Coordinates of C-alpha atoms and ligand atoms in Angstrom, one line a residue:
M1 CA 127.6 46.9 117.5
N2 CA 125.3 48.7 115.1
I3 CA 122.3 47.7 113.2
N4 CA 120.7 49.6 110.2
I5 CA 117.0 49.7 109.6
T6 CA 114.6 51.6 107.5
V7 CA 111.1 52.5 108.8
E8 CA 108.2 54.1 107.0
C9 CA 106.1 56.8 108.8
D10 CA 102.4 55.7 109.4
T11 CA 101.4 59.5 109.1
C12 CA 103.0 60.7 105.9
G13 CA 104.7 57.5 104.4
E14 CA 108.1 59.0 104.3
K15 CA 111.1 56.8 104.9
T16 CA 113.7 57.2 107.6
N17 CA 116.9 55.3 107.7
C18 CA 118.2 54.5 111.3
R19 CA 121.5 53.6 112.5
I20 CA 121.2 52.1 115.8
G21 CA 124.1 51.7 118.4
I22 CA 123.0 48.7 120.6
S23 CA 123.7 49.1 124.3
N24 CA 123.8 46.4 126.8
R25 CA 120.2 46.6 127.9
E26 CA 117.7 43.8 127.1
E27 CA 115.0 46.2 126.1
Q28 CA 116.0 49.4 124.2
P29 CA 113.2 51.9 123.6
F30 CA 113.8 54.7 121.3
R31 CA 111.8 57.6 120.2
F32 CA 112.4 60.3 117.6
C33 CA 110.1 62.3 115.4
C34 CA 109.6 61.9 111.5
Q35 CA 111.7 64.9 110.0
T36 CA 109.0 65.2 107.3
C37 CA 105.8 65.5 109.3
G38 CA 107.0 65.7 113.0
S39 CA 105.0 62.6 114.1
P40 CA 106.6 60.6 116.9
I41 CA 108.1 57.3 116.1
D42 CA 108.7 54.7 118.9
M43 CA 110.7 51.6 118.6
I44 CA 111.4 49.0 121.2
L45 CA 114.3 46.7 120.4
R46 CA 114.7 43.6 122.4
Q47 CA 117.9 41.5 122.1
S48 CA 116.0 38.3 122.3
R49 CA 112.7 39.0 120.4
G50 CA 113.2 41.5 117.6
G51 CA 111.4 44.9 117.5
E52 CA 108.2 46.6 118.1
F53 CA 107.1 49.7 116.3
H54 CA 104.5 52.4 116.9
G55 CA 104.0 55.3 114.5
A56 CA 105.9 53.6 111.6
K57 CA 106.6 50.2 110.3
Q58 CA 110.0 48.4 109.3
I59 CA 110.6 48.1 105.7
Q60 CA 113.4 46.7 103.5
P61 CA 116.2 49.4 102.9
D62 CA 116.5 50.6 99.4
L63 CA 120.2 50.9 99.5
Y64 CA 122.9 50.0 101.7
P65 CA 125.1 51.9 102.6
F66 CA 122.3 54.4 103.1
D67 CA 122.1 57.4 100.7
D68 CA 122.2 60.9 102.0
K69 CA 118.9 62.0 100.7
T70 CA 116.5 60.0 102.7
N71 CA 115.7 61.1 106.2
F72 CA 118.2 59.7 108.6
V73 CA 118.7 59.4 112.4
D74 CA 121.6 57.9 114.5
L75 CA 120.1 56.3 117.7
S76 CA 121.9 55.3 120.8
L77 CA 120.8 55.0 124.4
D78 CA 124.2 55.4 125.8
F79 CA 125.6 58.3 124.0
P80 CA 124.5 61.8 122.6
V81 CA 124.2 61.5 118.8
A82 CA 124.5 64.2 116.3
F83 CA 121.7 65.5 114.1
G84 CA 122.6 65.3 110.3
K85 CA 123.1 63.3 107.4
Y86 CA 124.4 59.7 107.2
V87 CA 128.2 59.3 107.2
M88 CA 129.5 55.8 106.9
G89 CA 131.7 54.9 109.8
K90 CA 130.7 57.9 112.0
T91 CA 128.7 55.6 114.3
P92 CA 127.4 56.9 117.8
F93 CA 130.1 54.8 119.4
M94 CA 133.0 55.9 117.3
E95 CA 131.9 59.6 117.7
A96 CA 131.5 59.3 121.5
F97 CA 134.9 57.5 121.6
R98 CA 136.5 60.4 119.5
R99 CA 135.1 62.9 122.0
I100 CA 136.0 61.5 125.3
G101 CA 138.9 59.0 124.7
H102 CA 139.5 55.6 126.1
E103 CA 139.6 56.0 129.8
A104 CA 136.5 58.3 130.1
M105 CA 134.7 55.7 127.9
G106 CA 135.5 53.1 130.5
L107 CA 134.2 55.0 133.3
H108 CA 131.0 56.0 131.5
G109 CA 130.5 52.3 130.6
S110 CA 130.9 51.1 134.1
R111 CA 128.4 53.6 135.5
L112 CA 125.9 52.7 132.9
A113 CA 126.5 48.9 133.5
Y114 CA 125.8 49.5 137.2
L115 CA 122.6 51.5 136.4
T116 CA 121.4 48.7 134.1
E117 CA 122.4 45.8 136.3
E118 CA 122.0 47.2 140.0
S119 CA 120.0 50.5 140.2
A120 CA 117.4 50.2 137.5
P121 CA 116.0 46.8 138.5
K122 CA 115.5 48.0 142.1
Q123 CA 113.4 51.1 141.0
R124 CA 110.2 49.7 142.5
V125 CA 111.5 48.4 145.9
F126 CA 113.6 51.6 146.3
A127 CA 110.7 53.9 145.8
L128 CA 108.7 51.7 148.3
L129 CA 111.5 51.8 150.8
L130 CA 111.7 55.6 150.7
K131 CA 108.0 55.7 151.3
L132 CA 108.3 53.5 154.3
F133 CA 110.8 55.8 155.8
R134 CA 108.7 58.8 155.0
N135 CA 105.7 57.2 156.7
E136 CA 107.8 55.9 159.6
K137 CA 106.7 52.3 159.1
W138 CA 109.9 51.0 160.8
T139 CA 109.3 47.3 160.9
P140 CA 108.9 46.8 157.1
F141 CA 111.6 49.4 156.5
K142 CA 114.0 47.3 158.4
T143 CA 113.0 44.2 156.6
S144 CA 113.3 45.8 153.2
C145 CA 116.7 47.2 153.9
K146 CA 118.0 43.8 154.7
R147 CA 116.0 41.8 152.1
N148 CA 116.4 44.1 149.1
F149 CA 119.5 46.0 149.7
N150 CA 121.5 43.8 152.0
I151 CA 121.9 46.7 154.6
E152 CA 121.4 45.9 158.4
V153 CA 119.6 48.6 160.4
K154 CA 121.8 48.4 163.5
S155 CA 119.2 49.5 166.0
D156 CA 115.8 51.2 166.5
K157 CA 117.7 54.6 167.2
P158 CA 116.8 57.3 164.6
E159 CA 120.5 57.8 163.6
D160 CA 120.8 54.2 162.7
R161 CA 117.8 54.2 160.6
A162 CA 119.0 57.4 158.9
A163 CA 122.4 55.7 158.3
A164 CA 120.8 52.8 156.5
L165 CA 118.5 54.9 154.5
Y166 CA 121.4 57.2 153.3
R167 CA 123.7 54.3 152.5
I168 CA 121.1 52.8 150.3
I169 CA 120.5 56.0 148.5
T170 CA 124.1 56.4 147.9
N171 CA 124.4 53.0 146.5
V172 CA 121.3 53.1 144.2
M173 CA 121.9 56.6 143.1
M174 CA 125.6 56.3 142.4
P175 CA 125.5 56.4 138.6
F176 CA 123.9 59.7 138.7
A177 CA 126.6 61.3 141.0
Y178 CA 129.3 63.4 139.6
P179 CA 132.5 61.6 140.5
N180 CA 133.5 62.3 144.2
Q181 CA 130.7 64.9 144.7
D182 CA 128.9 62.9 147.2
E183 CA 131.9 62.4 149.4
E184 CA 132.9 65.9 149.2
A185 CA 129.5 67.2 150.1
S186 CA 129.2 64.8 153.0
D187 CA 132.7 65.7 154.4
Y188 CA 132.2 69.5 153.9
N189 CA 128.8 69.4 155.6
G190 CA 130.2 67.4 158.4
R191 CA 132.8 70.1 159.1
I192 CA 130.2 72.9 159.1
M193 CA 128.2 70.8 161.6
Q194 CA 131.1 70.5 163.8
E195 CA 131.9 74.3 163.8
L196 CA 128.1 75.1 164.6
A197 CA 128.0 72.6 167.5
G198 CA 131.5 73.8 168.8
K199 CA 131.2 77.5 168.4
H200 CA 127.5 78.5 168.4
P201 CA 125.9 75.9 170.8
G202 CA 123.2 78.2 172.1
S203 CA 122.0 79.7 168.8
L204 CA 122.3 76.5 167.1
R205 CA 119.7 75.1 169.6
A206 CA 117.3 78.0 168.8
F207 CA 117.8 77.3 165.1
M208 CA 117.1 73.6 165.5
A209 CA 114.1 74.2 167.6
E210 CA 112.6 76.2 164.8
I211 CA 113.3 74.0 161.9
M212 CA 112.4 70.8 163.8
G213 CA 109.4 72.2 165.7
S214 CA 107.8 73.6 162.6
G215 CA 108.3 70.4 160.7
F216 CA 110.3 72.2 158.1
L217 CA 113.3 70.0 158.1
K218 CA 111.2 66.7 158.1
N219 CA 109.0 67.9 155.3
L220 CA 112.1 69.0 153.4
Q221 CA 113.7 65.7 153.7
N222 CA 110.5 63.9 152.6
A223 CA 110.4 66.1 149.6
C224 CA 114.0 65.0 148.6
L225 CA 113.2 61.5 149.2
E226 CA 110.2 61.6 146.7
I227 CA 112.7 62.8 144.0
Y228 CA 115.3 60.0 144.0
P229 CA 113.0 57.3 142.4
K230 CA 111.8 59.8 139.8
I231 CA 115.4 60.5 138.7
L232 CA 115.9 56.7 138.4
E233 CA 112.7 56.4 136.4
A234 CA 114.2 59.1 134.0
E235 CA 117.1 56.8 133.5
L236 CA 116.8 56.5 129.7
P237 CA 117.0 60.0 128.7
L238 CA 119.7 60.7 131.4
R239 CA 122.1 58.0 130.1
P240 CA 123.5 60.1 127.3
V241 CA 123.5 63.2 129.6
L242 CA 125.7 61.3 132.1
F243 CA 128.3 61.1 129.2
L244 CA 128.6 64.8 129.2
D245 CA 130.3 64.6 132.6
F246 CA 133.3 63.5 130.6
D247 CA 132.7 65.7 127.5
Q248 CA 134.3 69.0 128.5
K249 CA 133.8 70.5 125.0
F250 CA 130.0 70.0 125.2
A251 CA 129.3 73.4 126.9
N252 CA 130.8 75.3 124.1
N253 CA 129.8 72.9 121.3
P254 CA 127.7 74.7 118.7
I255 CA 126.7 71.3 117.1
P256 CA 123.3 70.3 118.4
L257 CA 123.2 66.9 120.0
R258 CA 120.2 64.7 120.4
I259 CA 118.9 62.2 122.9
S260 CA 117.3 59.0 121.4
N261 CA 114.5 58.8 123.8
E262 CA 112.9 62.1 124.0
A263 CA 110.0 63.3 125.9
F264 CA 110.3 66.9 127.3
E265 CA 106.9 67.1 128.5
S266 CA 107.3 64.2 131.0
Y267 CA 110.4 66.1 132.6
K268 CA 109.2 69.5 132.8
D269 CA 107.3 68.9 136.1
L270 CA 110.2 67.0 137.6
Y271 CA 112.5 69.9 136.9
K272 CA 110.1 72.4 138.4
D273 CA 109.6 70.2 141.5
I274 CA 113.3 69.8 142.1
S275 CA 114.0 73.5 141.6
E276 CA 111.4 74.3 144.4
I277 CA 113.0 72.0 146.9
V278 CA 116.4 73.5 146.1
S279 CA 114.7 77.0 146.8
R280 CA 113.5 75.6 150.1
Q281 CA 116.8 74.2 150.9
L282 CA 118.4 77.6 150.5
V283 CA 116.6 78.5 153.8
L284 CA 118.9 76.2 155.7
V285 CA 121.9 77.6 153.8
A286 CA 120.9 81.1 154.9
G287 CA 120.1 80.0 158.5
I288 CA 123.5 78.5 158.9
N289 CA 125.3 81.4 157.3
N290 CA 123.6 83.8 159.7
L291 CA 124.6 81.5 162.5
L292 CA 128.2 81.4 161.5
K293 CA 128.5 85.0 160.9
R294 CA 126.1 86.5 163.4
D295 CA 125.4 84.0 166.0
N296 CA 121.6 84.2 165.2
H297 CA 119.9 82.3 162.4
N298 CA 117.4 85.1 162.0
A299 CA 119.9 87.9 161.5
F300 CA 120.7 88.7 158.0
K301 CA 123.4 91.2 157.2
S302 CA 122.0 94.6 157.8
D303 CA 121.2 96.5 154.6
I304 CA 121.9 93.6 152.3
G305 CA 118.6 94.2 150.7
M306 CA 118.9 98.0 150.4
T307 CA 117.9 99.2 147.1
K308 CA 119.6 102.4 145.5
G309 CA 116.2 104.2 146.1
G310 CA 116.6 103.5 149.7
K311 CA 114.0 100.7 150.1
D312 CA 115.1 97.9 152.4
F313 CA 114.1 94.5 151.4
T314 CA 116.4 92.7 154.0
P315 CA 114.5 89.7 155.4
K316 CA 113.5 90.3 159.1
S317 CA 113.8 86.6 159.8
L318 CA 114.4 83.3 158.3
H319 CA 110.7 82.8 158.1
D320 CA 110.5 85.9 155.9
F321 CA 113.4 84.7 153.8
A322 CA 111.5 81.4 153.1
D323 CA 109.0 83.5 151.1
V324 CA 111.7 85.3 149.0
P325 CA 111.4 84.3 145.3
F326 CA 114.0 81.7 144.3
G327 CA 116.0 84.0 142.0
K328 CA 116.5 86.5 144.8
K329 CA 117.4 84.2 147.5
L330 CA 121.1 83.9 147.0
G331 CA 121.4 87.7 147.0
F332 CA 120.5 87.8 150.7
I333 CA 123.2 85.4 151.7
D334 CA 126.3 87.4 152.4
D335 CA 129.7 85.7 151.4
S336 CA 128.0 82.2 151.7
W337 CA 129.9 79.3 152.9
F338 CA 127.9 77.3 150.3
E339 CA 129.1 77.5 146.6
P340 CA 126.1 76.7 144.3
L341 CA 126.7 74.4 141.3
K342 CA 126.9 75.8 137.8
D343 CA 123.3 75.5 136.3
G344 CA 122.2 73.9 139.6
A345 CA 119.2 76.2 139.8
D346 CA 118.1 78.3 136.9
N347 CA 115.2 80.5 138.1
Q348 CA 114.3 81.8 134.7
L349 CA 113.9 78.4 133.2
R350 CA 111.9 77.3 136.3
N351 CA 109.7 80.4 136.1
A352 CA 109.0 79.7 132.5
I353 CA 108.1 76.1 133.1
A354 CA 106.0 77.0 136.1
H355 CA 104.0 79.2 134.2
V356 CA 103.7 77.0 131.2
K357 CA 105.5 79.3 128.8
T358 CA 107.5 76.8 126.9
D359 CA 107.2 75.3 123.3
Y360 CA 108.8 72.2 122.3
D361 CA 110.0 71.3 118.8
E362 CA 110.2 67.7 118.9
V363 CA 111.7 67.0 115.5
N364 CA 114.8 69.2 116.4
Q365 CA 114.5 68.7 120.1
V366 CA 114.6 72.5 120.9
V367 CA 112.9 74.0 123.9
T368 CA 111.8 77.6 123.5
Y369 CA 110.9 79.3 126.6
Y370 CA 109.9 82.8 127.7
P371 CA 111.7 83.7 130.9
R372 CA 110.0 87.2 131.6
L373 CA 106.4 87.6 132.4
E374 CA 105.3 90.0 129.8
G375 CA 101.5 89.9 129.8
M376 CA 100.1 88.9 126.5
Y377 CA 103.3 89.2 124.6
Q378 CA 105.6 86.3 124.6
E379 CA 108.7 88.1 123.2
K380 CA 112.3 87.6 124.2
A381 CA 112.4 83.9 123.8
E382 CA 115.5 81.8 124.8
Q383 CA 116.2 78.4 123.5
I384 CA 117.8 75.3 124.8
T385 CA 118.0 71.9 123.2
F386 CA 116.4 69.0 125.0
I387 CA 119.9 67.5 126.0
Q388 CA 120.9 70.8 127.6
F389 CA 117.6 70.9 129.4
M390 CA 118.2 67.3 130.7
K391 CA 121.8 68.4 131.7
R392 CA 120.2 71.0 133.8
L393 CA 117.8 68.7 135.2
L394 CA 120.7 66.5 136.2
Q395 CA 122.6 69.4 137.7
T396 CA 119.5 70.6 139.7
Y397 CA 119.1 67.1 141.0
R398 CA 122.7 67.1 142.0
E399 CA 122.3 70.3 143.8
M400 CA 119.4 69.0 145.7
R401 CA 121.5 65.9 146.5
R402 CA 124.3 68.1 147.9
L403 CA 121.9 69.9 150.1
N404 CA 120.3 66.8 151.2
H405 CA 123.7 66.0 152.8
L406 CA 123.0 69.2 154.8
I407 CA 119.7 67.9 156.0
K408 CA 121.1 64.6 156.9
G409 CA 123.8 66.4 158.9
L410 CA 121.3 68.6 160.8
F411 CA 119.4 65.5 161.7
Y412 CA 122.5 63.9 163.1
L413 CA 123.1 67.0 165.1
Q414 CA 119.7 66.7 166.6
Y415 CA 119.9 63.0 167.3
L416 CA 123.5 62.9 168.6
I417 CA 124.0 66.1 170.3
I418 CA 120.9 68.0 171.1
D419 CA 118.5 65.2 172.1
R420 CA 121.3 63.6 174.1
D421 CA 121.9 66.6 176.2
K422 CA 118.2 66.9 177.0
P423 CA 117.3 65.9 180.7
A424 CA 115.6 62.5 180.5
A425 CA 111.7 63.3 180.2
S426 CA 110.6 60.4 182.4
T427 CA 112.7 61.2 185.5
P428 CA 110.4 60.4 188.4
K429 CA 109.5 63.2 190.8
A430 CA 111.1 63.0 194.1
Ligands
ZN501 ZN1 106.0 61.3 108.8

């Protein structure tokens, strides 16, 4: 269903005609910027109680169907919409349907329905549950698993707590997963863990002692756990991005698409935080690669960091590797067992964001960034649209998610194999 309304900008008095594709959410917050003066206009539509407007007021439309001279926006929470003039019948839904077809529309719709009905309402208790796990508050953790998520923690063994935690994460975060990606990552990591335990038991122990003893693995897991609720909180601008999973033409599509709930500034830091986690996760990838190939987690392929000028930057240990800048890390992992996702970690964009070298055009939803550090001169700008940025945010999150399966697998190795083989600490002396 679509509704058509006209609003008048509080700042410049110019009118904007809006065609709004209604989704199945009770509350539908939209944000766009006045094309004349750039001021943000917020509308919250509620199925039961009409609308709320900030930065503009609703007025009677002059004409219907709309003319093509007045400012116009298509708005939809569920689909990307095109910029451009009003064309009768080219509604956000019909355009989306034309792009991906019947079957994919069904899949997209069912993921969004799950997000609206199951995941989003649990945002608060989910964030709290992850915090209880991080802080090792086991009694309330168990209670919350059962009460809020209907998951029983089988025992007080760490592997049973972890199993409950990861089951809940999979359920709540399901709408953000690329179809089957979770299962594949979990199976694949399981096989790697088996290979490590079977073929490299001694050197695996040394690796585990280092990443467990230093707190590295636990801290990294905690960092991942802090991200999940933030992705869930970014639900509104991510909904149209999830649509792109089915829209194969998007990557090469020259027509800019927009998101109807824009706020680039709010997601900059989240992108940076997730990128930094992925960078730390690569330490595990490198350590495991070294184990598989050279039976020693500290042993990088010799001369892999040798420059043409004869300088050798090959990391001397995994500890050294951890300090290597994100963009250079993959280059030190020879013939990696791990295949990174496309756009899963864009170092240049991360750097630009980390050093606050970005400009955002809210009206056209274009992010301009300056990937290279160039002193006072911000030349060589790159541009991406907000929807492309949010797609990279989603991909980077998915990369973190895949590597979180690796963290989970390493903890299981520790609980189920390494801890179990230890002599009991409390054996009384003879
Ligand atoms: Zn205006």
